[in-house]
Amino acid sequence: MTDRQPVPAWLAEAVLYQIYPQSFADSDGDGIGDLPGLTARLDHLAELGVTALWLSPCFVSEFGDAGYDVADYLTVAPRYGTNADLAELVREAGARGLRVLLDLVPGHTSHRHPWFQHSARTPGDDRYIWSERITAPVHAWIPNQGPRGGFYRANFYPIQPALNFGYARPDPSEPWRSPVDAPGPLANRAALREIMAHWFELGVAGFRVDMASSLVKDDPGYLETGRLWGELRGWLDAHYPDRVLIAEWGDPAQSVPAGLHADFFLHFTGRALRSLWDNGTGSQGHWAHGEPCFFDAAGNGDITEFLTAWQQAEAAIDGRGLVALPTANHDFSRLVCGPRTREQAACAFVFLLSWPSVPVIYYGDEIGMRFVPGLPEKEGSQFGTEARQGSRTPMQWDATAGAGFSTAPAAEFYLPLDPDPDRPDVATQRADPDSLLHLVRRLVRLRRDTPELGTGSPVTVLSAGYPFVYRRGAGHLVVVNPRREPAELVLPELPAADPVLVSGVELVAGKLRAGGFSYGVFRV
């Protein structure tokens, strides 16, 4: 689309912060985080320097999948508060210069959503995908308990019936394959606009779009899915040009040209992010197929796969949008996981906040909260062999027994606290100028004050090994050595460099020496 509006400047300059609402801050003592609790903690986020908050789903749900089974897109779940509480959060965040993004789940609803309840008893209603028989993929078809009978297609769990956005390749012999312009798919497209407009009018700045590639079925190359998002982007540009859609697609080279403002590099699509951090839950510093990730203390990783994916995405995007790079999220392990320490997390933050992507900080990673293994399943957190609950534990605000998260008895917490007696917390790190929290604050401030470290400046890789060395624009050099062992590199072409934020790195006469778990940002 040559007439597409540019990405809003605030997103290009943003540092995002993801909040898992049920684990962030509990204001009413029921052991579950809520919106008033979050509002009361906004000063921490303002001090951190982030500019936008992304809340995982906070809508009415039966919570069979932690809120990703929405039963009412227009109403806040009572356990989190009310719509008025969300409006108050948006106002108070705005007063601190923070925008609020919500999580849109467009591909499926809860089986308790009124749309599905109506469809399940109404032959001919095609808001969902219905068949008289089980067909491929067999595991996705669920027997209907309503008077309509038949089977409905689910996206993930049986409680998550797929909304019908049509099939890219209809087949008259398979009548469940609605074309994309059938009444049900068109009604669902209209519903997406209505949902987004409702929250935009209340001041919400945008949405992270869950599984954005999953809407149109049997869609080779995602051509029809891309047209759907291109249509929605046109509507957004016309009516809400300062609002944004950030895809959970995992392939910016496809999603951004389609019309989404940004997309994540993710662990489960491709190899780019896995080759950086790891493959997620329970990691021992290795990603898929047992290969070591780059941020591996032994230094056996390889960053070239990430760089290749980055270059391909940048070429395809061609300035029309952005790549978002998260520290972690609610589905994957934290930076501090298994043997990976907070020292390595410091290196990861230096990279994250000096690379030309939109950085996304998962709650608690700024203090080095760890992935906690061995926790009980909670609200669908065990998906297949993947245990996600270890990244969803309560935020650690202070060193008290309840970590400042809640006044409820610990047994009533949404998930158990990290039992480690040395677990980090905000209050302790706030008092320690050498803490990870203070480093992240300094890095966020440095990125804000140094345009060359942001999304709009080119990156030139000088060394794709240990240490990892790259220039940002003409004036800044970044060095990251996330392994335990020191590393040396001769860079005779470099001019003199002045340290800006350095720990364990020396640059003298064209020779670079980087200690173990070291980093440096220099002005050249």
XYZ file of C-alpha atoms in Angstrom:
524
model
C 0.000 0.000 0.000
C 1.809 3.105 -1.177
C -0.629 5.435 0.614
C -0.187 3.838 4.033
C 0.365 6.242 6.914
C 3.821 6.042 8.522
C 4.302 4.315 11.843
C 3.470 6.792 14.625
C 6.642 8.388 15.962
C 5.814 7.360 19.518
C 6.031 3.672 18.568
C 9.323 4.114 16.724
C 10.743 5.665 19.905
C 8.997 3.336 22.360
C 10.267 1.036 25.069
C 7.420 -1.381 25.820
C 6.735 -3.234 29.049
C 4.549 -6.340 29.145
C 2.364 -6.895 32.196
C 0.724 -10.193 33.078
C -2.128 -8.605 35.078
C -2.877 -11.480 37.424
C 0.752 -11.553 38.602
C 1.721 -7.886 38.819
C 0.122 -6.226 41.845
C -2.904 -7.181 43.979
C -4.809 -4.286 45.565
C -7.702 -6.123 47.237
C -5.964 -9.033 48.954
C -7.451 -11.895 46.951
C -4.060 -13.122 45.714
C -4.687 -12.106 42.094
C -3.228 -8.991 40.512
C -5.674 -6.338 39.357
C -5.924 -2.985 37.599
C -5.987 -0.789 40.724
C -2.857 -2.602 41.893
C -1.188 -1.856 38.577
C -2.235 1.794 38.741
C -0.649 2.059 42.173
C 2.664 0.802 40.736
C 2.863 3.125 37.733
C 5.596 5.222 39.327
C 7.969 2.249 39.107
C 7.339 2.035 35.378
C 7.727 5.772 34.893
C 11.029 5.680 36.798
C 12.157 2.729 34.692
C 11.647 4.932 31.646
C 9.377 2.703 29.601
C 6.900 4.550 27.417
C 4.086 2.059 26.796
C 2.483 -0.819 28.699
C 1.051 -3.944 27.094
C -1.448 -5.826 29.242
C -2.129 -9.484 28.567
C -5.889 -10.108 28.193
C -7.940 -8.541 30.964
C -11.427 -9.207 29.566
C -14.244 -11.414 30.861
C -13.160 -15.050 30.560
C -13.532 -18.436 32.178
C -9.718 -18.418 32.350
C -9.203 -21.830 30.858
C -6.254 -20.281 29.016
C -5.337 -17.393 31.316
C -7.701 -14.964 29.580
C -6.911 -15.954 26.000
C -10.417 -17.437 25.955
C -12.437 -14.217 25.821
C -16.148 -14.294 26.682
C -16.740 -10.526 26.341
C -14.316 -8.268 24.471
C -15.876 -5.080 25.845
C -15.856 -5.770 29.586
C -12.995 -6.064 32.070
C -12.956 -9.341 33.993
C -14.285 -8.714 37.534
C -11.196 -10.212 39.135
C -9.195 -7.341 37.618
C -11.723 -4.603 38.378
C -14.085 -2.662 36.156
C -14.060 -0.730 32.910
C -13.834 2.386 35.068
C -10.654 0.978 36.634
C -9.180 0.494 33.173
C -10.126 4.046 32.211
C -8.453 5.284 35.413
C -5.323 3.297 34.556
C -5.206 4.879 31.106
C -5.599 8.367 32.627
C -2.978 7.867 35.322
C -0.550 6.276 32.874
C -1.042 9.170 30.471
C -0.268 11.628 33.246
C 3.133 9.914 33.533
C 3.785 9.850 29.805
C 2.854 6.178 29.443
C 0.558 4.696 26.821
C -1.538 1.577 27.404
C -1.977 -1.250 24.890
C -4.388 -4.133 25.339
C -4.223 -7.684 24.034
C -6.614 -8.482 21.185
C -7.456 -12.154 20.619
C -9.043 -12.103 17.138
C -8.787 -15.737 16.073
C -11.048 -17.420 18.625
C -13.332 -16.787 21.574
C -14.332 -18.723 24.640
C -17.034 -21.335 24.068
C -19.000 -19.267 26.593
C -18.991 -16.152 24.418
C -22.560 -15.195 23.413
C -21.552 -15.339 19.753
C -20.629 -18.981 20.102
C -23.592 -19.845 22.293
C -25.871 -18.495 19.550
C -23.945 -20.238 16.784
C -23.977 -23.571 18.627
C -27.761 -23.685 18.574
C -28.434 -21.940 15.252
C -27.965 -23.912 12.014
C -26.629 -21.672 9.285
C -24.843 -19.254 11.606
C -21.311 -19.059 10.211
C -19.515 -16.824 12.723
C -17.592 -20.001 13.618
C -16.403 -22.951 11.506
C -18.841 -25.877 11.527
C -18.801 -29.322 9.976
C -21.168 -32.278 10.067
C -18.194 -34.613 10.321
C -14.658 -34.666 11.630
C -12.200 -33.677 8.954
C -8.595 -32.519 8.743
C -6.961 -31.498 10.976
C -8.661 -34.177 13.097
C -7.442 -32.903 16.466
C -9.024 -29.468 15.890
C -12.664 -30.620 15.556
C -14.713 -30.689 18.741
C -18.185 -32.276 19.183
C -20.822 -29.607 19.738
C -22.883 -29.951 22.895
C -25.567 -27.545 21.640
C -28.747 -28.390 19.718
C -27.100 -27.632 16.386
C -24.971 -30.787 16.694
C -22.012 -31.380 14.442
C -18.463 -30.313 15.150
C -16.744 -26.953 15.498
C -13.140 -26.139 14.769
C -11.021 -25.000 17.731
C -7.764 -23.111 17.475
C -6.021 -24.497 20.563
C -7.934 -25.859 23.535
C -11.465 -27.246 22.936
C -12.844 -24.221 24.833
C -11.467 -21.899 22.110
C -13.671 -22.186 19.007
C -12.107 -20.537 15.989
C -13.844 -17.468 14.655
C -14.585 -17.861 10.961
C -12.637 -15.488 8.735
C -13.043 -17.836 5.805
C -10.756 -20.156 3.869
C -8.387 -18.891 1.223
C -9.214 -21.971 -0.866
C -12.945 -22.821 -0.673
C -14.077 -26.212 -1.929
C -17.769 -26.976 -2.670
C -17.237 -30.554 -1.509
C -16.171 -29.224 1.901
C -18.967 -26.801 2.828
C -17.324 -25.676 6.066
C -14.785 -23.813 3.937
C -16.510 -20.434 3.752
C -15.068 -17.894 1.336
C -13.524 -14.841 2.987
C -16.455 -12.655 1.878
C -19.196 -14.898 3.307
C -21.566 -13.283 5.848
C -19.869 -14.771 8.926
C -16.338 -13.750 7.975
C -17.533 -10.248 7.066
C -19.379 -9.959 10.391
C -16.227 -10.969 12.242
C -14.152 -8.367 10.417
C -16.693 -5.729 11.365
C -16.592 -6.939 14.969
C -12.830 -6.422 15.107
C -13.289 -2.801 14.090
C -16.028 -2.325 16.685
C -13.916 -3.831 19.472
C -10.862 -1.746 18.623
C -12.875 1.451 18.240
C -14.526 0.898 21.637
C -11.181 0.843 23.437
C -9.577 3.508 21.275
C -12.342 5.879 22.331
C -11.390 5.182 25.954
C -7.809 6.218 25.256
C -6.124 2.877 24.581
C -3.116 3.387 22.291
C -3.232 0.088 20.435
C -3.249 -3.670 20.623
C -0.852 -6.533 20.652
C -2.631 -8.934 18.297
C -2.593 -12.551 19.461
C -1.740 -15.103 16.752
C -2.332 -12.555 14.021
C -1.483 -15.030 11.261
C -4.146 -17.556 12.296
C -7.334 -15.913 10.995
C -7.920 -17.086 7.414
C -7.550 -20.860 7.181
C -5.642 -22.808 4.525
C -3.990 -19.624 3.344
C -0.724 -20.395 1.506
C 1.609 -17.462 1.828
C -0.943 -15.752 4.100
C -2.231 -13.772 1.134
C -5.840 -13.478 2.351
C -4.750 -12.949 5.947
C -2.501 -10.161 4.697
C -5.391 -8.581 2.792
C -7.512 -8.710 5.942
C -4.896 -6.845 7.988
C -4.254 -4.436 5.135
C -7.958 -3.566 5.141
C -7.907 -3.011 8.895
C -4.770 -0.882 8.602
C -6.517 1.304 6.060
C -9.412 1.783 8.480
C -6.979 2.568 11.292
C -5.068 5.118 9.199
C -8.306 6.841 8.270
C -9.864 6.990 11.736
C -7.145 6.399 14.344
C -3.791 7.234 12.734
C -1.923 7.462 16.053
C -2.996 3.978 17.213
C -0.988 0.836 16.511
C -1.264 -2.901 15.973
C 1.689 -5.055 17.030
C 1.446 -8.576 15.690
C 2.152 -11.833 17.383
C 3.008 -13.369 14.031
C 6.714 -13.988 14.392
C 7.595 -13.081 10.815
C 7.945 -9.316 10.343
C 8.858 -9.864 6.706
C 5.250 -10.973 6.095
C 3.209 -9.200 8.741
C 4.534 -5.656 8.412
C 4.099 -5.413 4.615
C 0.573 -6.765 5.199
C -0.292 -3.741 7.311
C 0.642 -4.330 10.938
C 2.821 -1.631 12.456
C 5.274 -4.030 14.081
C 5.849 -7.704 14.746
C 7.847 -9.719 17.233
C 10.737 -11.993 16.672
C 9.455 -14.968 18.661
C 10.766 -18.240 20.021
C 8.236 -20.471 18.297
C 8.430 -19.111 14.759
C 11.736 -19.503 13.019
C 15.072 -19.622 14.779
C 15.946 -15.947 15.213
C 15.040 -15.324 18.840
C 15.739 -18.864 19.983
C 19.301 -18.510 18.734
C 19.660 -15.419 20.937
C 18.097 -16.408 24.265
C 16.890 -20.036 24.109
C 13.887 -22.194 23.264
C 11.905 -21.264 26.329
C 10.714 -23.129 29.355
C 13.124 -25.038 31.497
C 16.071 -24.086 29.332
C 19.587 -24.978 30.262
C 21.026 -22.413 27.877
C 20.164 -24.363 24.743
C 17.506 -23.869 22.139
C 15.832 -26.171 19.622
C 17.677 -29.370 18.779
C 20.015 -28.851 21.742
C 22.009 -26.104 20.060
C 23.475 -23.491 22.432
C 22.011 -20.014 22.274
C 24.255 -16.974 21.876
C 23.624 -15.815 25.451
C 25.158 -19.031 26.731
C 27.741 -18.725 29.507
C 30.006 -21.272 27.824
C 30.160 -19.120 24.684
C 29.186 -21.877 22.288
C 26.328 -20.021 20.612
C 26.078 -18.391 17.231
C 24.372 -15.076 16.530
C 24.512 -15.322 12.753
C 21.054 -16.904 12.460
C 19.553 -13.959 14.279
C 21.452 -11.529 12.091
C 20.333 -13.266 8.904
C 16.695 -13.150 10.010
C 17.085 -9.518 11.017
C 18.531 -8.529 7.649
C 15.804 -10.382 5.766
C 13.092 -8.733 7.850
C 14.589 -5.268 7.433
C 14.779 -5.707 3.667
C 11.162 -6.867 3.425
C 9.834 -4.171 5.751
C 11.676 -1.458 3.821
C 10.918 1.262 6.346
C 7.179 0.539 6.566
C 7.211 -0.775 10.121
C 9.238 -2.161 12.960
C 10.560 -5.348 14.532
C 9.878 -5.806 18.251
C 12.364 -7.771 20.332
C 11.237 -9.075 23.758
C 13.321 -10.128 26.730
C 10.743 -12.889 27.285
C 6.972 -13.181 27.563
C 4.242 -15.154 29.322
C 4.824 -18.185 27.081
C 8.602 -18.543 27.307
C 11.398 -18.578 29.838
C 12.823 -15.448 31.337
C 16.296 -14.100 30.682
C 17.357 -15.592 34.009
C 16.641 -19.272 33.513
C 18.478 -22.413 34.527
C 22.196 -21.594 34.742
C 21.819 -18.181 33.095
C 22.528 -15.449 35.638
C 21.653 -11.829 36.189
C 25.162 -10.973 34.954
C 24.194 -12.346 31.563
C 20.863 -10.526 31.782
C 22.835 -7.283 32.030
C 24.539 -8.096 28.729
C 21.186 -8.964 27.182
C 19.711 -5.609 28.207
C 22.672 -3.721 26.723
C 22.037 -5.507 23.436
C 18.243 -5.116 23.604
C 18.346 -1.389 24.316
C 20.984 -0.541 21.721
C 19.683 -2.613 18.795
C 17.401 -0.937 16.181
C 14.298 -2.880 17.207
C 11.472 -1.883 19.552
C 12.560 -3.271 22.935
C 9.930 -5.077 25.007
C 10.667 -5.766 28.673
C 8.702 -8.578 30.303
C 7.618 -7.656 33.815
C 10.245 -8.539 36.399
C 13.066 -9.032 33.901
C 14.340 -5.568 34.858
C 15.295 -6.972 38.276
C 16.341 -10.401 37.026
C 13.364 -12.459 38.166
C 14.013 -16.066 37.245
C 12.044 -18.782 35.528
C 10.780 -20.929 38.414
C 10.616 -24.636 37.519
C 8.319 -27.212 39.058
C 5.231 -25.071 39.621
C 1.663 -26.392 39.373
C -0.296 -25.935 36.164
C -2.490 -22.837 36.265
C -5.182 -21.770 33.811
C -3.872 -23.648 30.814
C -0.238 -22.884 31.468
C 0.789 -26.451 30.585
C 0.439 -26.597 26.795
C 1.630 -29.912 25.451
C 5.111 -30.432 26.859
C 5.580 -26.721 27.485
C 5.354 -25.521 31.098
C 4.727 -21.791 30.984
C 3.810 -21.093 34.596
C 7.448 -20.607 35.623
C 7.461 -17.256 33.796
C 4.144 -16.105 35.304
C 5.011 -15.872 39.005
C 4.109 -12.839 41.154
C 6.115 -9.654 40.732
C 8.709 -9.214 43.471
C 8.327 -5.700 44.854
C 10.134 -6.019 48.178
C 11.829 -8.459 50.528
C 8.786 -9.175 52.700
C 7.216 -12.619 52.900
C 4.632 -11.758 50.240
C 7.150 -9.797 48.132
C 4.803 -6.799 48.227
C 2.589 -8.475 45.658
C -0.429 -9.160 47.864
C -1.625 -9.150 51.471
C -3.333 -12.510 50.930
C -1.893 -15.665 52.494
C 0.790 -17.038 50.208
C -1.280 -20.180 49.596
C -3.901 -17.977 47.882
C -1.508 -16.297 45.450
C -2.290 -16.771 41.761
C 0.966 -18.723 41.512
C 3.580 -19.384 44.193
C 6.340 -16.866 44.718
C 9.866 -17.751 43.740
C 11.003 -19.685 46.858
C 14.661 -18.687 46.428
C 15.714 -16.801 49.595
C 17.929 -14.610 47.401
C 15.171 -13.692 44.967
C 15.599 -10.128 43.658
C 13.091 -7.392 44.368
C 12.448 -3.805 43.313
C 12.953 -2.144 46.707
C 16.338 -3.760 47.345
C 17.600 -2.988 43.850
C 16.291 0.562 44.004
C 18.598 1.092 46.997
C 21.608 -0.416 45.190
C 23.086 1.851 42.485
C 24.952 -1.135 40.998
C 21.837 -3.274 40.566
C 20.367 -4.590 37.350
C 17.389 -2.290 37.843
C 19.602 0.791 37.817
C 21.482 -0.477 34.787
C 18.226 -0.937 32.875
C 17.126 2.564 33.884
C 20.417 4.016 32.634
C 20.145 2.100 29.371
C 16.569 3.211 28.759
C 17.574 6.811 29.445
C 20.612 6.493 27.181
C 18.464 5.139 24.356
C 15.963 7.974 24.824
C 18.677 10.630 24.804
C 20.729 9.119 21.966
C 18.767 8.858 18.694
C 21.563 6.797 17.112
C 20.703 3.944 19.500
C 17.042 3.894 18.413
C 15.101 2.349 15.547
C 15.892 5.040 13.005
C 19.663 4.623 12.831
C 21.553 1.994 10.826
C 23.486 -0.849 12.427
C 26.813 -2.162 11.144
C 28.089 -5.433 12.591
C 31.875 -5.484 13.075
C 32.154 -8.837 14.847
C 29.482 -11.558 14.931
C 31.155 -13.665 17.577
C 32.394 -13.250 21.128
C 32.456 -10.363 21.698
C 29.566 -9.159 19.563
C 30.484 -5.706 18.266
C 28.430 -3.293 16.199
C 28.203 0.377 15.319
C 25.067 2.424 15.539
C 25.081 5.216 13.019
C 28.393 7.037 12.725
C 28.890 7.860 16.352
C 28.393 4.871 18.660
C 29.985 1.492 19.214
C 28.440 -1.337 21.253
C 30.307 -4.335 22.655
C 28.610 -7.319 24.310
C 30.394 -10.414 25.635
C 27.733 -12.633 27.262
C 30.042 -15.566 27.907
C 31.988 -16.377 31.069
C 35.419 -16.271 29.413
C 37.153 -13.067 28.312
C 37.535 -12.274 24.645
C 39.858 -10.110 22.569
C 39.451 -8.584 19.146
C 41.649 -6.399 16.960
C 39.734 -3.571 15.282
C 42.428 -1.353 13.746
C 39.919 0.671 11.716
C 38.215 2.125 14.777
C 38.933 5.713 15.777
C 39.333 6.738 19.384
C 36.328 5.932 21.531
C 34.998 7.531 24.683
C 33.198 5.293 27.189
C 29.526 6.071 27.754
C 28.345 3.034 29.727
C 31.002 0.381 30.226
C 31.627 -2.647 32.432
C 34.657 -4.855 31.820
C 35.503 -3.656 28.292
C 38.683 -1.843 27.242
C 39.337 -0.359 23.825
C 42.938 0.744 23.332
C 44.805 1.386 20.086
C 42.418 -0.660 17.983
C 42.470 -3.648 20.328
C 39.343 -4.589 22.220
C 39.479 -6.586 25.448
C 36.173 -7.789 26.904
C 36.025 -9.542 30.247
C 33.540 -12.257 31.035
C 29.911 -11.053 31.082
C 31.049 -7.592 29.967
C 29.533 -4.820 27.899
C 30.279 -1.353 26.676
C 28.687 1.541 24.835
C 31.228 3.992 23.406
C 31.057 7.268 21.543
C 33.398 7.196 18.523
